[in-house]
GROMACS .gro file of C-alpha atoms in nm:
model
  420
    1MET     CA    1   0.000   0.000   0.000
    2LYS     CA    2   0.127   0.349  -0.086
    3VAL     CA    3   0.041   0.633   0.155
    4LEU     CA    4   0.115   1.001   0.110
    5VAL     CA    5   0.154   1.223   0.417
    6VAL     CA    6   0.107   1.595   0.349
    7GLY     CA    7   0.313   1.832   0.569
    8SER     CA    8   0.658   1.891   0.706
    9GLY     CA    9   0.639   1.917   1.086
   10GLY     CA   10   0.661   1.705   1.398
   11ARG     CA   11   0.304   1.583   1.363
   12GLU     CA   12   0.372   1.468   1.008
   13HIS     CA   13   0.694   1.293   1.117
   14ALA     CA   14   0.486   1.108   1.381
   15LEU     CA   15   0.226   1.016   1.120
   16ALA     CA   16   0.489   0.894   0.873
   17TRP     CA   17   0.659   0.697   1.148
   18ALA     CA   18   0.337   0.537   1.267
   19LEU     CA   19   0.228   0.446   0.915
   20SER     CA   20   0.573   0.304   0.829
   21ARG     CA   21   0.555   0.057   1.117
   22THR     CA   22   0.332  -0.161   0.898
   23PRO     CA   23   0.575  -0.344   0.666
   24ALA     CA   24   0.326  -0.347   0.375
   25VAL     CA   25   0.298   0.033   0.374
   26GLN     CA   26   0.526   0.245   0.159
   27VAL     CA   27   0.521   0.605   0.282
   28TYR     CA   28   0.571   0.921   0.080
   29ALA     CA   29   0.572   1.273   0.227
   30ALA     CA   30   0.529   1.617   0.072
   31PRO     CA   31   0.740   1.807   0.142
   32GLY     CA   32   0.865   1.620   0.448
   33ASN     CA   33   1.177   1.703   0.648
   34PRO     CA   34   1.512   1.536   0.728
   35GLY     CA   35   1.360   1.321   0.999
   36ILE     CA   36   1.069   1.213   0.784
   37ALA     CA   37   1.316   1.124   0.509
   38ARG     CA   38   1.434   0.834   0.729
   39VAL     CA   39   1.097   0.661   0.710
   40ALA     CA   40   0.950   0.798   0.383
   41THR     CA   41   1.030   0.914   0.034
   42CYS     CA   42   1.007   1.294   0.039
   43LEU     CA   43   0.862   1.484  -0.255
   44PRO     CA   44   0.953   1.851  -0.316
   45ILE     CA   45   0.591   1.969  -0.318
   46ALA     CA   46   0.459   2.233  -0.080
   47ALA     CA   47   0.170   2.129   0.144
   48THR     CA   48  -0.034   2.415  -0.001
   49ASP     CA   49   0.025   2.326  -0.367
   50LEU     CA   50  -0.296   2.125  -0.405
   51PRO     CA   51  -0.285   2.062  -0.783
   52ALA     CA   52   0.075   1.931  -0.762
   53LEU     CA   53  -0.017   1.706  -0.466
   54ALA     CA   54  -0.312   1.560  -0.658
   55ALA     CA   55  -0.095   1.506  -0.966
   56ALA     CA   56   0.168   1.331  -0.757
   57ALA     CA   57  -0.096   1.107  -0.594
   58GLU     CA   58  -0.217   1.009  -0.939
   59ASP     CA   59   0.131   0.955  -1.087
   60LEU     CA   60   0.249   0.745  -0.791
   61GLU     CA   61  -0.081   0.556  -0.765
   62ILE     CA   62  -0.118   0.655  -0.402
   63ASP     CA   63  -0.375   0.444  -0.216
   64LEU     CA   64  -0.434   0.685   0.072
   65THR     CA   65  -0.342   1.046   0.146
   66VAL     CA   66  -0.327   1.171   0.505
   67VAL     CA   67  -0.314   1.547   0.565
   68GLY     CA   68  -0.133   1.683   0.870
   69PRO     CA   69  -0.175   2.065   0.868
   70GLU     CA   70  -0.499   2.255   0.867
   71GLN     CA   71  -0.428   2.496   0.581
   72PRO     CA   72  -0.458   2.242   0.293
   73LEU     CA   73  -0.781   2.112   0.447
   74SER     CA   74  -0.921   2.461   0.473
   75ASP     CA   75  -0.815   2.522   0.113
   76GLY     CA   76  -1.016   2.224  -0.006
   77ILE     CA   77  -0.765   1.946  -0.068
   78ALA     CA   78  -1.022   1.681   0.025
   79ASP     CA   79  -1.270   1.824  -0.228
   80LEU     CA   80  -1.003   1.831  -0.503
   81PHE     CA   81  -0.892   1.474  -0.436
   82ALA     CA   82  -1.250   1.350  -0.426
   83SER     CA   83  -1.322   1.513  -0.762
   84ARG     CA   84  -1.031   1.314  -0.910
   85GLY     CA   85  -1.122   0.984  -0.749
   86LEU     CA   86  -0.831   0.993  -0.503
   87ARG     CA   87  -0.874   0.857  -0.149
   88LEU     CA   88  -0.789   1.112   0.126
   89PHE     CA   89  -0.852   1.099   0.500
   90GLY     CA   90  -0.959   1.450   0.596
   91PRO     CA   91  -1.260   1.682   0.594
   92SER     CA   92  -1.400   1.890   0.312
   93ALA     CA   93  -1.338   2.265   0.314
   94ALA     CA   94  -1.692   2.317   0.438
   95ALA     CA   95  -1.639   2.085   0.735
   96ALA     CA   96  -1.290   2.225   0.800
   97ARG     CA   97  -1.453   2.561   0.882
   98VAL     CA   98  -1.489   2.426   1.233
   99GLU     CA   99  -1.122   2.520   1.270
  100ALA     CA  100  -1.069   2.769   0.987
  101SER     CA  101  -1.321   3.013   1.138
  102LYS     CA  102  -1.351   3.061   1.513
  103ALA     CA  103  -1.672   3.254   1.452
  104PHE     CA  104  -1.824   2.969   1.255
  105ALA     CA  105  -1.731   2.722   1.531
  106LYS     CA  106  -1.871   2.939   1.810
  107ASP     CA  107  -2.197   2.997   1.625
  108LEU     CA  108  -2.225   2.622   1.551
  109MET     CA  109  -2.181   2.551   1.923
  110ARG     CA  110  -2.447   2.805   2.013
  111ARG     CA  111  -2.696   2.658   1.767
  112TRP     CA  112  -2.642   2.300   1.889
  113GLY     CA  113  -2.612   2.363   2.263
  114ILE     CA  114  -2.245   2.268   2.287
  115PRO     CA  115  -2.107   2.430   2.601
  116THR     CA  116  -1.848   2.701   2.541
  117ALA     CA  117  -1.737   3.035   2.675
  118ALA     CA  118  -1.963   3.343   2.632
  119TYR     CA  119  -1.841   3.533   2.329
  120GLN     CA  120  -1.888   3.811   2.075
  121VAL     CA  121  -1.776   3.812   1.714
  122CYS     CA  122  -1.628   4.146   1.612
  123ASP     CA  123  -1.569   4.264   1.256
  124ASP     CA  124  -1.386   4.588   1.331
  125PRO     CA  125  -1.154   4.723   1.603
  126ASP     CA  126  -1.412   4.957   1.754
  127SER     CA  127  -1.663   4.678   1.823
  128ALA     CA  128  -1.384   4.460   1.961
  129LEU     CA  129  -1.271   4.733   2.199
  130ARG     CA  130  -1.629   4.787   2.314
  131ALA     CA  131  -1.661   4.414   2.383
  132VAL     CA  132  -1.337   4.422   2.584
  133ARG     CA  133  -1.461   4.715   2.793
  134ARG     CA  134  -1.798   4.550   2.858
  135ALA     CA  135  -1.627   4.234   2.979
  136GLY     CA  136  -1.465   4.422   3.263
  137GLY     CA  137  -1.213   4.146   3.346
  138PRO     CA  138  -0.977   3.892   3.189
  139VAL     CA  139  -1.076   3.807   2.830
  140VAL     CA  140  -0.949   3.591   2.548
  141ILE     CA  141  -0.900   3.751   2.207
  142LYS     CA  142  -0.894   3.503   1.913
  143ALA     CA  143  -0.815   3.567   1.551
  144ASP     CA  144  -1.105   3.425   1.349
  145GLY     CA  145  -0.886   3.259   1.088
  146LEU     CA  146  -0.588   3.025   1.086
  147ALA     CA  147  -0.278   3.159   1.263
  148ALA     CA  148  -0.066   2.845   1.324
  149GLY     CA  149  -0.184   2.819   1.684
  150LYS     CA  150  -0.060   3.167   1.771
  151GLY     CA  151  -0.370   3.380   1.711
  152VAL     CA  152  -0.498   3.357   2.071
  153VAL     CA  153  -0.419   3.607   2.347
  154VAL     CA  154  -0.520   3.562   2.710
  155ALA     CA  155  -0.551   3.917   2.830
  156ARG     CA  156  -0.547   3.964   3.205
  157THR     CA  157  -0.587   4.343   3.190
  158ARG     CA  158  -0.778   4.585   2.968
  159SER     CA  159  -0.453   4.725   2.830
  160GLU     CA  160  -0.336   4.373   2.729
  161ALA     CA  161  -0.672   4.315   2.557
  162GLU     CA  162  -0.658   4.644   2.376
  163ARG     CA  163  -0.306   4.575   2.261
  164ALA     CA  164  -0.417   4.232   2.130
  165VAL     CA  165  -0.698   4.395   1.929
  166GLU     CA  166  -0.448   4.646   1.790
  167ASP     CA  167  -0.205   4.369   1.697
  168LEU     CA  168  -0.461   4.138   1.536
  169MET     CA  169  -0.699   4.381   1.366
  170VAL     CA  170  -0.495   4.692   1.293
  171ARG     CA  171  -0.134   4.581   1.265
  172GLN     CA  172  -0.257   4.239   1.132
  173VAL     CA  173   0.038   4.048   1.276
  174HIS     CA  174  -0.127   3.727   1.155
  175GLY     CA  175  -0.247   3.872   0.827
  176ALA     CA  176  -0.605   3.821   0.715
  177ALA     CA  177  -0.668   3.576   1.000
  178GLY     CA  178  -0.716   3.872   1.236
  179ARG     CA  179  -0.952   4.085   1.032
  180ARG     CA  180  -1.233   3.940   1.243
  181VAL     CA  181  -1.187   3.841   1.606
  182VAL     CA  182  -1.378   3.660   1.875
  183VAL     CA  183  -1.377   3.818   2.219
  184GLU     CA  184  -1.476   3.564   2.486
  185GLU     CA  185  -1.474   3.512   2.857
  186CYS     CA  186  -1.161   3.373   3.017
  187LEU     CA  187  -1.224   3.029   3.161
  188GLU     CA  188  -1.050   2.880   3.464
  189GLY     CA  189  -0.976   2.511   3.496
  190GLU     CA  190  -0.774   2.224   3.350
  191GLU     CA  191  -0.732   2.158   2.981
  192ALA     CA  192  -0.764   1.838   2.781
  193SER     CA  193  -0.743   1.752   2.413
  194VAL     CA  194  -1.017   1.517   2.295
  195LEU     CA  195  -0.968   1.357   1.953
  196ALA     CA  196  -1.159   1.104   1.748
  197LEU     CA  197  -1.170   0.948   1.407
  198VAL     CA  198  -1.500   1.061   1.255
  199SER     CA  199  -1.721   0.979   0.957
  200GLY     CA  200  -2.046   1.170   0.949
  201ALA     CA  201  -2.218   1.106   1.280
  202ALA     CA  202  -1.997   0.804   1.362
  203VAL     CA  203  -1.721   0.871   1.618
  204TRP     CA  204  -1.432   0.652   1.730
  205PRO     CA  205  -1.246   0.816   2.020
  206LEU     CA  206  -0.868   0.827   2.046
  207LEU     CA  207  -0.674   0.861   2.371
  208LEU     CA  208  -0.733   1.175   2.577
  209ALA     CA  209  -0.427   1.400   2.573
  210ARG     CA  210  -0.305   1.723   2.733
  211ASP     CA  211  -0.134   2.000   2.539
  212TYR     CA  212   0.089   2.266   2.700
  213LYS     CA  213   0.040   2.584   2.501
  214ARG     CA  214   0.228   2.852   2.695
  215ALA     CA  215   0.592   2.911   2.612
  216GLY     CA  216   0.727   2.904   2.967
  217SER     CA  217   0.725   2.656   3.254
  218GLY     CA  218   0.439   2.700   3.498
  219ASP     CA  219   0.212   2.810   3.210
  220THR     CA  220   0.383   3.149   3.167
  221GLY     CA  221   0.462   3.348   2.857
  222PRO     CA  222   0.272   3.375   2.528
  223ASN     CA  223   0.068   3.109   2.357
  224THR     CA  224   0.255   2.890   2.109
  225GLY     CA  225   0.172   2.606   1.874
  226GLY     CA  226   0.238   2.374   2.168
  227MET     CA  227   0.545   2.313   2.386
  228GLY     CA  228   0.464   1.962   2.492
  229ALA     CA  229   0.196   1.701   2.554
  230LEU     CA  230   0.110   1.386   2.741
  231ALA     CA  231  -0.123   1.093   2.684
  232PRO     CA  232  -0.332   0.943   2.819
  233ALA     CA  233  -0.460   1.247   3.012
  234LEU     CA  234  -0.656   1.163   3.324
  235LEU     CA  235  -0.995   1.327   3.375
  236PRO     CA  236  -1.275   1.241   3.618
  237SER     CA  237  -1.502   0.983   3.452
  238ASP     CA  238  -1.795   1.228   3.425
  239ALA     CA  239  -1.574   1.493   3.262
  240ALA     CA  240  -1.430   1.241   3.017
  241ALA     CA  241  -1.777   1.127   2.923
  242SER     CA  242  -1.891   1.488   2.872
  243ALA     CA  243  -1.587   1.560   2.655
  244LEU     CA  244  -1.656   1.264   2.431
  245ALA     CA  245  -2.024   1.358   2.410
  246ILE     CA  246  -1.915   1.696   2.275
  247LEU     CA  247  -1.738   1.528   1.982
  248HIS     CA  248  -2.049   1.325   1.907
  249ARG     CA  249  -2.263   1.639   1.920
  250ALA     CA  250  -2.028   1.835   1.693
  251ALA     CA  251  -2.014   1.552   1.438
  252GLU     CA  252  -2.392   1.531   1.445
  253ALA     CA  253  -2.422   1.906   1.401
  254LEU     CA  254  -2.188   1.924   1.100
  255ALA     CA  255  -2.366   1.629   0.932
  256ALA     CA  256  -2.709   1.772   0.997
  257GLU     CA  257  -2.607   2.113   0.854
  258GLY     CA  258  -2.484   1.959   0.531
  259SER     CA  259  -2.105   1.946   0.599
  260PRO     CA  260  -2.042   1.590   0.722
  261PHE     CA  261  -1.697   1.555   0.876
  262VAL     CA  262  -1.455   1.282   0.773
  263GLY     CA  263  -1.113   1.267   0.937
  264VAL     CA  264  -0.971   1.355   1.279
  265LEU     CA  265  -1.193   1.588   1.483
  266TYR     CA  266  -1.028   1.757   1.782
  267ALA     CA  267  -1.188   1.946   2.068
  268GLY     CA  268  -0.976   2.150   2.306
  269VAL     CA  269  -1.178   2.161   2.625
  270MET     CA  270  -1.153   2.318   2.968
  271VAL     CA  271  -1.277   2.134   3.279
  272THR     CA  272  -1.427   2.420   3.485
  273ARG     CA  273  -1.621   2.426   3.808
  274ASP     CA  274  -1.936   2.444   3.595
  275GLY     CA  275  -1.845   2.151   3.376
  276ILE     CA  276  -1.678   2.103   3.040
  277ARG     CA  277  -1.645   2.399   2.808
  278VAL     CA  278  -1.508   2.388   2.451
  279LEU     CA  279  -1.218   2.620   2.380
  280GLU     CA  280  -1.183   2.535   2.013
  281PHE     CA  281  -1.223   2.268   1.748
  282ASN     CA  282  -0.954   2.150   1.512
  283CYS     CA  283  -1.005   1.959   1.187
  284ARG     CA  284  -0.690   1.736   1.214
  285PHE     CA  285  -0.452   1.569   1.452
  286GLY     CA  286  -0.322   1.807   1.717
  287ASP     CA  287   0.044   1.902   1.713
  288PRO     CA  288   0.203   1.787   1.950
  289GLU     CA  289  -0.086   1.562   2.061
  290ALA     CA  290  -0.025   1.332   1.763
  291GLN     CA  291   0.330   1.275   1.888
  292VAL     CA  292   0.200   1.121   2.213
  293ILE     CA  293  -0.109   0.947   2.082
  294LEU     CA  294   0.039   0.768   1.780
  295PRO     CA  295   0.320   0.591   1.967
  296LEU     CA  296   0.055   0.425   2.182
  297VAL     CA  297  -0.147   0.286   1.889
  298GLU     CA  298  -0.162  -0.088   1.828
  299GLY     CA  299  -0.291  -0.183   1.485
  300ASP     CA  300  -0.262  -0.068   1.126
  301LEU     CA  301  -0.328   0.307   1.106
  302ALA     CA  302  -0.364   0.312   0.729
  303GLU     CA  303  -0.610   0.023   0.728
  304ALA     CA  304  -0.812   0.193   1.003
  305MET     CA  305  -0.847   0.510   0.798
  306ILE     CA  306  -0.935   0.318   0.483
  307ALA     CA  307  -1.196   0.119   0.672
  308ILE     CA  308  -1.365   0.444   0.777
  309LEU     CA  309  -1.355   0.584   0.424
  310GLU     CA  310  -1.517   0.264   0.298
  311GLY     CA  311  -1.800   0.285   0.551
  312GLY     CA  312  -1.662   0.044   0.806
  313ALA     CA  313  -1.515   0.071   1.156
  314PRO     CA  314  -1.148   0.106   1.245
  315ASP     CA  315  -0.961  -0.167   1.429
  316LEU     CA  316  -0.732   0.027   1.662
  317ARG     CA  317  -0.613  -0.073   2.009
  318TRP     CA  318  -0.393   0.100   2.264
  319THR     CA  319  -0.085  -0.006   2.455
  320PRO     CA  320  -0.116   0.021   2.836
  321HIS     CA  321   0.160   0.282   2.842
  322ALA     CA  322   0.200   0.657   2.864
  323ALA     CA  323   0.382   0.906   2.644
  324VAL     CA  324   0.524   1.252   2.720
  325CYS     CA  325   0.647   1.495   2.454
  326VAL     CA  326   0.885   1.786   2.523
  327VAL     CA  327   0.946   2.040   2.248
  328ALA     CA  328   1.294   2.181   2.188
  329ALA     CA  329   1.233   2.530   2.045
  330SER     CA  330   1.447   2.810   1.913
  331ARG     CA  331   1.529   3.113   2.129
  332GLY     CA  332   1.254   3.373   2.087
  333TYR     CA  333   0.978   3.136   1.978
  334PRO     CA  334   0.685   3.203   1.931
  335GLY     CA  335   0.818   3.541   1.824
  336PRO     CA  336   1.106   3.607   1.581
  337HIS     CA  337   1.373   3.346   1.623
  338PRO     CA  338   1.716   3.277   1.467
  339THR     CA  339   1.772   2.958   1.266
  340GLY     CA  340   2.057   2.778   1.099
  341TYR     CA  341   2.229   2.649   1.415
  342PRO     CA  342   2.383   2.299   1.410
  343ILE     CA  343   2.197   2.034   1.610
  344THR     CA  344   2.401   1.789   1.814
  345GLY     CA  345   2.338   1.486   2.031
  346LEU     CA  346   2.072   1.298   1.839
  347ASP     CA  347   2.287   0.989   1.832
  348ALA     CA  348   2.309   1.004   2.214
  349VAL     CA  349   1.932   0.997   2.278
  350PRO     CA  350   1.867   0.694   2.501
  351PRO     CA  351   1.650   0.393   2.416
  352GLY     CA  352   1.280   0.438   2.488
  353THR     CA  353   1.287   0.789   2.346
  354LEU     CA  354   1.158   0.902   2.003
  355VAL     CA  355   1.264   1.220   1.830
  356PHE     CA  356   1.031   1.375   1.573
  357HIS     CA  357   1.168   1.653   1.358
  358ALA     CA  358   0.960   1.970   1.335
  359GLY     CA  359   1.184   2.255   1.216
  360THR     CA  360   1.508   2.105   1.082
  361ALA     CA  361   1.702   2.120   0.755
  362LEU     CA  362   2.018   1.976   0.603
  363ARG     CA  363   2.279   2.229   0.500
  364GLU     CA  364   2.607   2.108   0.358
  365GLY     CA  365   2.542   1.771   0.514
  366ARG     CA  366   2.472   1.908   0.862
  367LEU     CA  367   2.142   1.904   1.047
  368VAL     CA  368   2.048   2.258   1.148
  369THR     CA  369   1.757   2.443   1.302
  370ALA     CA  370   1.498   2.572   1.053
  371GLY     CA  371   1.196   2.674   1.259
  372GLY     CA  372   1.054   2.781   1.592
  373ARG     CA  373   0.971   2.436   1.715
  374VAL     CA  374   1.276   2.231   1.618
  375LEU     CA  375   1.242   1.881   1.770
  376HIS     CA  376   0.970   1.688   1.958
  377VAL     CA  377   1.129   1.448   2.204
  378VAL     CA  378   0.890   1.174   2.318
  379GLY     CA  379   0.938   0.932   2.603
  380VAL     CA  380   0.722   0.621   2.631
  381GLY     CA  381   0.694   0.427   2.956
  382ALA     CA  382   0.472   0.220   3.179
  383THR     CA  383   0.370   0.536   3.367
  384VAL     CA  384   0.364   0.909   3.301
  385GLU     CA  385   0.656   0.946   3.540
  386GLU     CA  386   0.867   0.692   3.349
  387ALA     CA  387   0.770   0.843   3.014
  388ARG     CA  388   0.855   1.192   3.145
  389ALA     CA  389   1.196   1.076   3.269
  390ARG     CA  390   1.277   0.930   2.929
  391ALA     CA  391   1.167   1.242   2.744
  392TYR     CA  392   1.383   1.469   2.959
  393ALA     CA  393   1.677   1.227   2.937
  394GLY     CA  394   1.642   1.250   2.562
  395ILE     CA  395   1.624   1.627   2.546
  396SER     CA  396   1.919   1.665   2.779
  397ALA     CA  397   2.132   1.482   2.522
  398ILE     CA  398   2.040   1.727   2.246
  399GLY     CA  399   2.180   2.072   2.194
  400PHE     CA  400   2.173   2.372   1.964
  401GLU     CA  401   2.240   2.740   2.025
  402GLY     CA  402   1.948   2.913   2.199
  403MET     CA  403   1.756   2.589   2.264
  404GLN     CA  404   1.463   2.642   2.504
  405TYR     CA  405   1.210   2.399   2.647
  406ARG     CA  406   0.965   2.371   2.932
  407THR     CA  407   1.073   2.178   3.238
  408ASP     CA  408   0.728   2.088   3.367
  409ILE     CA  409   0.572   1.879   3.088
  410GLY     CA  410   0.401   1.577   3.240
  411ALA     CA  411   0.445   1.706   3.595
  412ALA     CA  412   0.139   1.779   3.815
  413ALA     CA  413  -0.098   1.949   3.574
  414PRO     CA  414  -0.093   2.325   3.629
  415ARG     CA  415  -0.425   2.496   3.678
  416GLY     CA  416  -0.525   2.838   3.557
  417ALA     CA  417  -0.646   3.026   3.255
  418THR     CA  418  -0.490   2.849   2.963
  419VAL     CA  419  -0.628   2.804   2.615
  420SER     CA  420  -0.575   2.575   2.320
   0.00000   0.00000   0.00000
């Protein structure tokens, strides 16, 4: 079987690695990265070049395409592939709006009674500033469109909120994504990431995970694309049941409104004193949640996805282990950051530790940094504590100039106002 993975980050490396564990699967990746190249044949095609991706899938007689990042899904890669008779595991552009537009997702939740934070959609800076002033306390400002996980600001003060509105809507630091914003109440509690394989109203849950969004240890600093993760995340049984019910409700809502979802549906939720509240939906595997969920899968991932596409049920099981991921990032991330620094120590990473490449490149035969999030170091063990020890043993062996990482991934879950 030939499988094409679209994307070039740590999530895509985890996907390519997981798919390649089945001997009968030949993996291709577009564009891939130096780590992915160890388990797949990389194609020099950008993840956003949809016509070239479809042509490659046809030329190579690809049996299944799996899309990692949200942008191609939002741009309609699933629709294009379907029109050409190509099998792809991922939602249509209409269904991907659940991530591509925060306003669409919030309004969908309101219509279908899915619990979420109180909010207001604002189309201009003046209305956003009025919403901030009416809130009178901490608020969350979210760019409506896709911003690589960085378009969310938790504003503790009015001045922080006003500055976020200025950055997103006037300065447009995330481009067109911030032309519209959602201003919502700031929730307090503990986060979890709830993912499932979905086809229409049918939902097959994956392991619960926890993502660590803030740049600094102790949940300090700005939001990032994710500085670490763990799986399985432990929630009280009633909270876990409520979280899974939310995915079922969202799948039902999209199907009923004419945009049935096929692929990986992700809900970032907050466990508050008043119950579960949805922070956001994503239309694909989380990054870095995929890096801790996929190492715990037993079974053939490609066959599971094809079974769903053909109207069946996936056959996936889980190891009785835990996984912890720690991200090695460039100095300055999520803001401007230098790149091009040599990476050392990968050959010294101990057994029981996986390293997924996220922002790396080969220059004159040397592996160097090429992004904000550079490497995702994953420890797998019988317990979270053992997995955490292996992840940190692995990251301590690695080095590059300006390397930063959180020291509390997998420790006692911090509580407070955090968002996905």
